[in-house]
Amino acid sequence: MHSLRYTLVAIIIGLAAIALYSQSRQLEQIRAQLTEYQPSQIDIGFSQSMAIHHQQAIAMSQLMSDGRPSGLIPLAQNIAGQQLLELGQMQGWLRLWDKPFVPNSKDMVWMLMGSKPLDEAFQQYVIDCGKSAQGMPGLASAEDMQQLRVLAGRERDTLYLSLMLAHHQGGVPMARFATEEAHLPAVKLLAAQIVLDQSKEIQKISAILNAYAQAAEAAKDL
């Protein structure tokens, strides 16, 4: 009788141990999944910095849609619409991660937290960020924005294109870094899309500026 009781107790203890082991394994898997979907400092830093970058591009592009005539309105509206969507995406992530929209510092220290040392181009980019009054190269100054408000016609169009060209050229390296070093796939995907879209727009803007320059040279000969 005692032997049967001991056997039953042993079986119960064994089953309990198996159940505890199974629960422990499940908890480990859940912890691993939670860790996998946690943002890295690069995910957070990129979302904060690129959101600031996008806000100015949107502001510049919206100034071009103030009702005054310009052949650049479709381009400006396309840039504003596209970047508004991306801005919402990045700010949505930051809200989900319970992180502020604005970084604590202008320093791009998050770009120093990658899996490998920065190459020469990225090192120079971080140095240029440190030297920039706005914290990132290519951002327009308050004076530039005021000029965009008061100029008209070809002068305003040329200024908008020049500012947007510098703006995109200053943002693409940051996005390219995030395509390599971001942790979350969604952040990598958005960064890659930004690199693609803004590289195309750099080519388009450069072509328009070249056409403006050629037209100005031709006008001198008349």
mmCIF file of C-alpha atoms in Angstrom:
data_model
loop_
_atom_site.group_PDB
_atom_site.id
_atom_site.type_symbol
_atom_site.label_atom_id
_atom_site.label_comp_id
_atom_site.label_asym_id
_atom_site.label_seq_id
_atom_site.Cartn_x
_atom_site.Cartn_y
_atom_site.Cartn_z
ATOM 1 C CA MET A 1 0.000 0.000 0.000
ATOM 2 C CA HIS A 2 2.817 2.334 0.982
ATOM 3 C CA SER A 3 4.670 1.413 -2.190
ATOM 4 C CA LEU A 4 1.685 2.390 -4.354
ATOM 5 C CA ARG A 5 1.344 5.688 -2.484
ATOM 6 C CA TYR A 6 5.027 6.495 -3.012
ATOM 7 C CA THR A 7 4.710 5.649 -6.671
ATOM 8 C CA LEU A 8 1.707 7.963 -7.073
ATOM 9 C CA VAL A 9 3.516 10.764 -5.257
ATOM 10 C CA ALA A 10 6.558 10.264 -7.468
ATOM 11 C CA ILE A 11 4.389 10.414 -10.597
ATOM 12 C CA ILE A 12 2.668 13.611 -9.375
ATOM 13 C CA ILE A 13 6.016 15.220 -8.588
ATOM 14 C CA GLY A 14 7.347 14.172 -11.976
ATOM 15 C CA LEU A 15 4.331 15.633 -13.790
ATOM 16 C CA ALA A 16 4.626 18.839 -11.799
ATOM 17 C CA ALA A 17 8.310 19.075 -12.711
ATOM 18 C CA ILE A 18 7.491 18.572 -16.386
ATOM 19 C CA ALA A 19 4.783 21.242 -16.195
ATOM 20 C CA LEU A 20 7.172 23.692 -14.505
ATOM 21 C CA TYR A 21 9.849 23.000 -17.096
ATOM 22 C CA SER A 22 7.342 23.551 -19.892
ATOM 23 C CA GLN A 23 6.182 26.840 -18.370
ATOM 24 C CA SER A 24 9.785 27.927 -17.923
ATOM 25 C CA ARG A 25 10.515 27.226 -21.580
ATOM 26 C CA GLN A 26 7.439 29.154 -22.662
ATOM 27 C CA LEU A 27 8.469 32.121 -20.527
ATOM 28 C CA GLU A 28 11.947 32.045 -22.050
ATOM 29 C CA GLN A 29 10.428 32.040 -25.536
ATOM 30 C CA ILE A 30 8.114 34.936 -24.656
ATOM 31 C CA ARG A 31 11.046 36.903 -23.200
ATOM 32 C CA ALA A 32 13.069 36.217 -26.360
ATOM 33 C CA GLN A 33 10.193 37.391 -28.548
ATOM 34 C CA LEU A 34 9.726 40.551 -26.465
ATOM 35 C CA THR A 35 13.447 41.287 -26.724
ATOM 36 C CA GLU A 36 13.333 40.715 -30.459
ATOM 37 C CA TYR A 37 10.654 43.399 -30.876
ATOM 38 C CA GLN A 38 12.217 45.933 -28.516
ATOM 39 C CA PRO A 39 13.749 48.940 -30.302
ATOM 40 C CA SER A 40 17.470 49.545 -30.122
ATOM 41 C CA GLN A 41 19.007 52.947 -29.445
ATOM 42 C CA ILE A 42 19.510 53.201 -33.202
ATOM 43 C CA ASP A 43 15.810 52.561 -33.909
ATOM 44 C CA ILE A 44 14.892 55.284 -31.411
ATOM 45 C CA GLY A 45 17.601 57.764 -32.441
ATOM 46 C CA PHE A 46 16.840 57.390 -36.129
ATOM 47 C CA SER A 47 13.102 57.869 -35.590
ATOM 48 C CA GLN A 48 13.665 61.000 -33.500
ATOM 49 C CA SER A 49 16.281 62.581 -35.763
ATOM 50 C CA MET A 50 14.602 61.734 -39.052
ATOM 51 C CA ALA A 51 11.263 62.988 -37.708
ATOM 52 C CA ILE A 52 12.868 66.384 -37.032
ATOM 53 C CA HIS A 53 14.422 66.288 -40.484
ATOM 54 C CA HIS A 54 11.070 65.503 -42.105
ATOM 55 C CA GLN A 55 9.270 68.280 -40.222
ATOM 56 C CA GLN A 56 11.392 70.924 -41.910
ATOM 57 C CA ALA A 57 11.012 69.399 -45.378
ATOM 58 C CA ILE A 58 7.239 69.404 -44.848
ATOM 59 C CA ALA A 59 7.305 73.041 -43.680
ATOM 60 C CA MET A 60 9.354 74.138 -46.717
ATOM 61 C CA SER A 61 7.101 72.237 -49.099
ATOM 62 C CA GLN A 62 3.929 73.616 -47.543
ATOM 63 C CA LEU A 63 5.278 77.153 -48.034
ATOM 64 C CA MET A 64 5.420 76.388 -51.766
ATOM 65 C CA SER A 65 1.695 75.596 -51.700
ATOM 66 C CA ASP A 66 0.619 78.977 -50.305
ATOM 67 C CA GLY A 67 -1.374 79.873 -53.396
ATOM 68 C CA ARG A 68 1.308 81.766 -55.280
ATOM 69 C CA PRO A 69 2.068 80.426 -58.773
ATOM 70 C CA SER A 70 4.919 77.941 -59.155
ATOM 71 C CA GLY A 71 5.663 75.019 -61.421
ATOM 72 C CA LEU A 72 7.075 73.223 -58.400
ATOM 73 C CA ILE A 73 3.778 72.835 -56.561
ATOM 74 C CA PRO A 74 3.272 69.161 -57.621
ATOM 75 C CA LEU A 75 6.803 68.283 -56.489
ATOM 76 C CA ALA A 76 6.379 70.159 -53.205
ATOM 77 C CA GLN A 77 3.003 68.548 -52.518
ATOM 78 C CA ASN A 78 4.404 65.100 -53.267
ATOM 79 C CA ILE A 79 7.329 65.638 -50.874
ATOM 80 C CA ALA A 80 5.049 67.034 -48.148
ATOM 81 C CA GLY A 81 2.500 64.213 -48.507
ATOM 82 C CA GLN A 82 5.090 61.447 -48.545
ATOM 83 C CA GLN A 83 7.032 62.811 -45.599
ATOM 84 C CA LEU A 84 3.871 63.458 -43.571
ATOM 85 C CA LEU A 85 3.062 59.759 -43.816
ATOM 86 C CA GLU A 86 6.598 58.791 -42.813
ATOM 87 C CA LEU A 87 6.579 61.326 -39.970
ATOM 88 C CA GLY A 88 3.369 59.793 -38.642
ATOM 89 C CA GLN A 89 4.929 56.344 -38.836
ATOM 90 C CA MET A 90 8.034 57.379 -36.891
ATOM 91 C CA GLN A 91 6.102 59.318 -34.255
ATOM 92 C CA GLY A 92 3.722 56.381 -33.911
ATOM 93 C CA TRP A 93 6.668 54.112 -33.146
ATOM 94 C CA LEU A 94 8.060 56.583 -30.600
ATOM 95 C CA ARG A 95 4.668 56.773 -28.888
ATOM 96 C CA LEU A 96 4.468 52.951 -28.846
ATOM 97 C CA TRP A 97 7.966 52.746 -27.366
ATOM 98 C CA ASP A 98 7.101 55.463 -24.814
ATOM 99 C CA LYS A 99 9.947 57.639 -26.089
ATOM 100 C CA PRO A 100 9.928 61.417 -26.644
ATOM 101 C CA PHE A 101 9.518 62.790 -30.158
ATOM 102 C CA VAL A 102 12.576 64.978 -29.651
ATOM 103 C CA PRO A 103 15.980 63.579 -28.567
ATOM 104 C CA ASN A 104 17.567 64.801 -25.360
ATOM 105 C CA SER A 105 20.531 66.140 -27.293
ATOM 106 C CA LYS A 106 21.342 67.297 -30.827
ATOM 107 C CA ASP A 107 24.359 64.989 -30.784
ATOM 108 C CA MET A 108 23.932 62.022 -33.108
ATOM 109 C CA VAL A 109 25.426 59.664 -30.524
ATOM 110 C CA TRP A 110 23.034 56.907 -31.571
ATOM 111 C CA MET A 111 25.084 56.594 -34.762
ATOM 112 C CA LEU A 112 28.024 55.516 -32.612
ATOM 113 C CA MET A 113 26.112 52.488 -31.286
ATOM 114 C CA GLY A 114 26.271 50.314 -34.382
ATOM 115 C CA SER A 115 27.585 46.785 -34.618
ATOM 116 C CA LYS A 116 30.840 47.911 -36.207
ATOM 117 C CA PRO A 117 33.055 51.022 -36.295
ATOM 118 C CA LEU A 118 31.819 53.809 -38.561
ATOM 119 C CA ASP A 119 33.408 53.932 -41.978
ATOM 120 C CA GLU A 120 35.057 57.136 -43.173
ATOM 121 C CA ALA A 121 31.906 58.535 -44.786
ATOM 122 C CA PHE A 122 29.747 57.985 -41.700
ATOM 123 C CA GLN A 123 32.502 59.376 -39.465
ATOM 124 C CA GLN A 124 32.536 62.547 -41.562
ATOM 125 C CA TYR A 125 28.740 62.718 -41.395
ATOM 126 C CA VAL A 126 28.767 62.574 -37.593
ATOM 127 C CA ILE A 127 31.480 65.271 -37.537
ATOM 128 C CA ASP A 128 29.386 67.441 -39.876
ATOM 129 C CA CYS A 129 26.375 66.944 -37.610
ATOM 130 C CA GLY A 130 28.435 68.165 -34.658
ATOM 131 C CA LYS A 131 29.494 71.270 -36.570
ATOM 132 C CA SER A 132 25.978 72.097 -37.755
ATOM 133 C CA ALA A 133 24.053 74.693 -35.750
ATOM 134 C CA GLN A 134 20.889 72.660 -36.329
ATOM 135 C CA GLY A 135 22.532 69.383 -35.318
ATOM 136 C CA MET A 136 22.292 67.829 -38.779
ATOM 137 C CA PRO A 137 23.757 68.926 -42.107
ATOM 138 C CA GLY A 138 21.388 70.232 -44.747
ATOM 139 C CA LEU A 139 18.776 71.721 -42.452
ATOM 140 C CA ALA A 140 17.727 75.220 -43.502
ATOM 141 C CA SER A 141 18.328 78.122 -41.143
ATOM 142 C CA ALA A 142 15.630 80.443 -39.870
ATOM 143 C CA GLU A 143 16.911 83.057 -42.343
ATOM 144 C CA ASP A 144 16.557 80.567 -45.221
ATOM 145 C CA MET A 145 12.967 79.852 -44.205
ATOM 146 C CA GLN A 146 12.196 83.570 -44.037
ATOM 147 C CA GLN A 147 13.648 84.083 -47.511
ATOM 148 C CA LEU A 148 11.430 81.296 -48.777
ATOM 149 C CA ARG A 149 8.430 83.170 -47.416
ATOM 150 C CA VAL A 150 9.243 86.564 -48.954
ATOM 151 C CA LEU A 151 10.768 85.707 -52.344
ATOM 152 C CA ALA A 152 8.613 85.120 -55.394
ATOM 153 C CA GLY A 153 8.770 83.539 -58.845
ATOM 154 C CA ARG A 154 11.943 81.886 -60.119
ATOM 155 C CA GLU A 155 13.958 83.212 -57.167
ATOM 156 C CA ARG A 156 11.718 81.407 -54.708
ATOM 157 C CA ASP A 157 11.620 78.261 -56.841
ATOM 158 C CA THR A 158 15.419 78.176 -57.072
ATOM 159 C CA LEU A 159 15.812 78.715 -53.339
ATOM 160 C CA TYR A 160 13.294 75.959 -52.564
ATOM 161 C CA LEU A 161 15.082 73.511 -54.834
ATOM 162 C CA SER A 162 18.506 74.431 -53.432
ATOM 163 C CA LEU A 163 17.322 74.066 -49.854
ATOM 164 C CA MET A 164 15.545 70.784 -50.554
ATOM 165 C CA LEU A 165 18.586 69.420 -52.393
ATOM 166 C CA ALA A 166 20.832 70.184 -49.409
ATOM 167 C CA HIS A 167 18.137 68.849 -47.083
ATOM 168 C CA HIS A 168 17.897 65.494 -48.861
ATOM 169 C CA GLN A 169 21.674 65.213 -49.210
ATOM 170 C CA GLY A 170 21.922 65.742 -45.447
ATOM 171 C CA GLY A 171 19.262 63.153 -44.642
ATOM 172 C CA VAL A 172 20.192 60.272 -46.918
ATOM 173 C CA PRO A 173 23.376 59.244 -45.012
ATOM 174 C CA MET A 174 21.383 58.989 -41.782
ATOM 175 C CA ALA A 175 18.799 56.780 -43.482
ATOM 176 C CA ARG A 176 21.510 54.685 -45.131
ATOM 177 C CA PHE A 177 23.088 54.075 -41.716
ATOM 178 C CA ALA A 178 19.722 52.931 -40.332
ATOM 179 C CA THR A 179 19.262 50.470 -43.202
ATOM 180 C CA GLU A 180 22.474 48.808 -42.017
ATOM 181 C CA GLU A 181 22.243 49.119 -38.252
ATOM 182 C CA ALA A 182 18.610 49.428 -37.141
ATOM 183 C CA HIS A 183 17.339 46.453 -35.129
ATOM 184 C CA LEU A 184 13.667 46.344 -36.094
ATOM 185 C CA PRO A 185 12.774 45.260 -39.640
ATOM 186 C CA ALA A 186 10.095 47.964 -39.958
ATOM 187 C CA VAL A 187 12.656 50.682 -39.210
ATOM 188 C CA LYS A 188 15.114 49.200 -41.685
ATOM 189 C CA LEU A 189 12.375 49.088 -44.326
ATOM 190 C CA LEU A 190 11.353 52.715 -43.838
ATOM 191 C CA ALA A 191 14.992 53.850 -43.871
ATOM 192 C CA ALA A 192 15.572 51.998 -47.144
ATOM 193 C CA GLN A 193 12.467 53.598 -48.656
ATOM 194 C CA ILE A 194 13.700 57.051 -47.607
ATOM 195 C CA VAL A 195 17.088 56.396 -49.218
ATOM 196 C CA LEU A 196 15.381 55.312 -52.437
ATOM 197 C CA ASP A 197 12.813 58.133 -52.599
ATOM 198 C CA GLN A 198 15.154 60.937 -51.644
ATOM 199 C CA SER A 199 17.904 59.717 -53.977
ATOM 200 C CA LYS A 200 15.397 59.900 -56.855
ATOM 201 C CA GLU A 201 14.311 63.370 -55.752
ATOM 202 C CA ILE A 202 17.947 64.514 -55.549
ATOM 203 C CA GLN A 203 18.361 63.533 -59.199
ATOM 204 C CA LYS A 204 15.111 65.259 -60.176
ATOM 205 C CA ILE A 205 15.879 68.456 -58.266
ATOM 206 C CA SER A 206 19.425 68.571 -59.656
ATOM 207 C CA ALA A 207 18.040 68.249 -63.198
ATOM 208 C CA ILE A 208 15.590 71.121 -62.653
ATOM 209 C CA LEU A 209 18.295 73.341 -61.175
ATOM 210 C CA ASN A 210 20.541 72.563 -64.160
ATOM 211 C CA ALA A 211 17.702 73.472 -66.523
ATOM 212 C CA TYR A 212 17.193 76.754 -64.646
ATOM 213 C CA ALA A 213 20.921 77.538 -64.938
ATOM 214 C CA GLN A 214 20.953 76.759 -68.654
ATOM 215 C CA ALA A 215 17.874 78.928 -69.223
ATOM 216 C CA ALA A 216 19.532 81.778 -67.340
ATOM 217 C CA GLU A 217 22.683 81.456 -69.461
ATOM 218 C CA ALA A 218 20.617 81.374 -72.658
ATOM 219 C CA ALA A 219 18.755 84.508 -71.577
ATOM 220 C CA LYS A 220 22.063 86.377 -71.276
ATOM 221 C CA ASP A 221 22.732 85.774 -74.970
ATOM 222 C CA LEU A 222 19.463 87.329 -76.120
#
